[in-house]
Amino acid sequence: MDDADGRGEAINTACSDQVTMMVRIVNGVVEDARFQTQGCAAAIAAAGATTLLVMGKTVEEALNIDVDQVVEYLEGLPEAKIGCSVIAPLALQRAIGDWKSRQSG
Ligand code: FES
């Protein structure tokens, strides 16, 4: 996403896989969200689910998206893969934080 308003990264320390989330925010609403990831299928699925969950949400709602919502959206993940899905909502929170920091600057 060339015109991202916020960008955030998170790394799974267990395997060093990474997710980057990018958001475009208009009038406090997430108009678009994209991701890049170097990770397993669960990490990719979680990142995709996170982008679908966040679009159309207010910034405050976006900050409340957590791993439980992501796993529910995916209709479950194997227990061993839950850790892989944590990094997507974390990267999203960091992308929102990046957007916020750009607003105050
Ligand atoms: Fe690294 Fe799943 S094995 S994120």
Coordinates of C-alpha atoms and ligand atoms in Angstrom, one line a residue, residues 12 14-18 38-43 81 83-85 87, ligand 1:
N12 CA 6.9 -14.1 16.4
A14 CA 9.4 -18.3 18.6
C15 CA 10.2 -18.6 14.9
S16 CA 11.2 -15.0 13.7
D17 CA 8.2 -14.9 11.3
Q18 CA 6.9 -11.4 10.7
Q38 CA 6.7 -14.0 6.1
G39 CA 5.1 -16.8 8.0
C40 CA 3.2 -20.0 8.1
A41 CA -0.3 -20.6 6.8
A42 CA -1.8 -19.8 10.1
A43 CA 0.0 -16.5 10.3
K81 CA -0.9 -22.3 15.9
G83 CA 0.8 -18.1 18.8
C84 CA 1.2 -17.6 15.1
S85 CA -2.1 -15.6 15.0
I87 CA 1.3 -11.2 15.6
Ligands
FES1 FE1 6.1 -18.8 12.5 FE2 3.6 -19.7 12.4 S1 5.5 -20.9 12.4 S2 4.3 -17.7 12.5

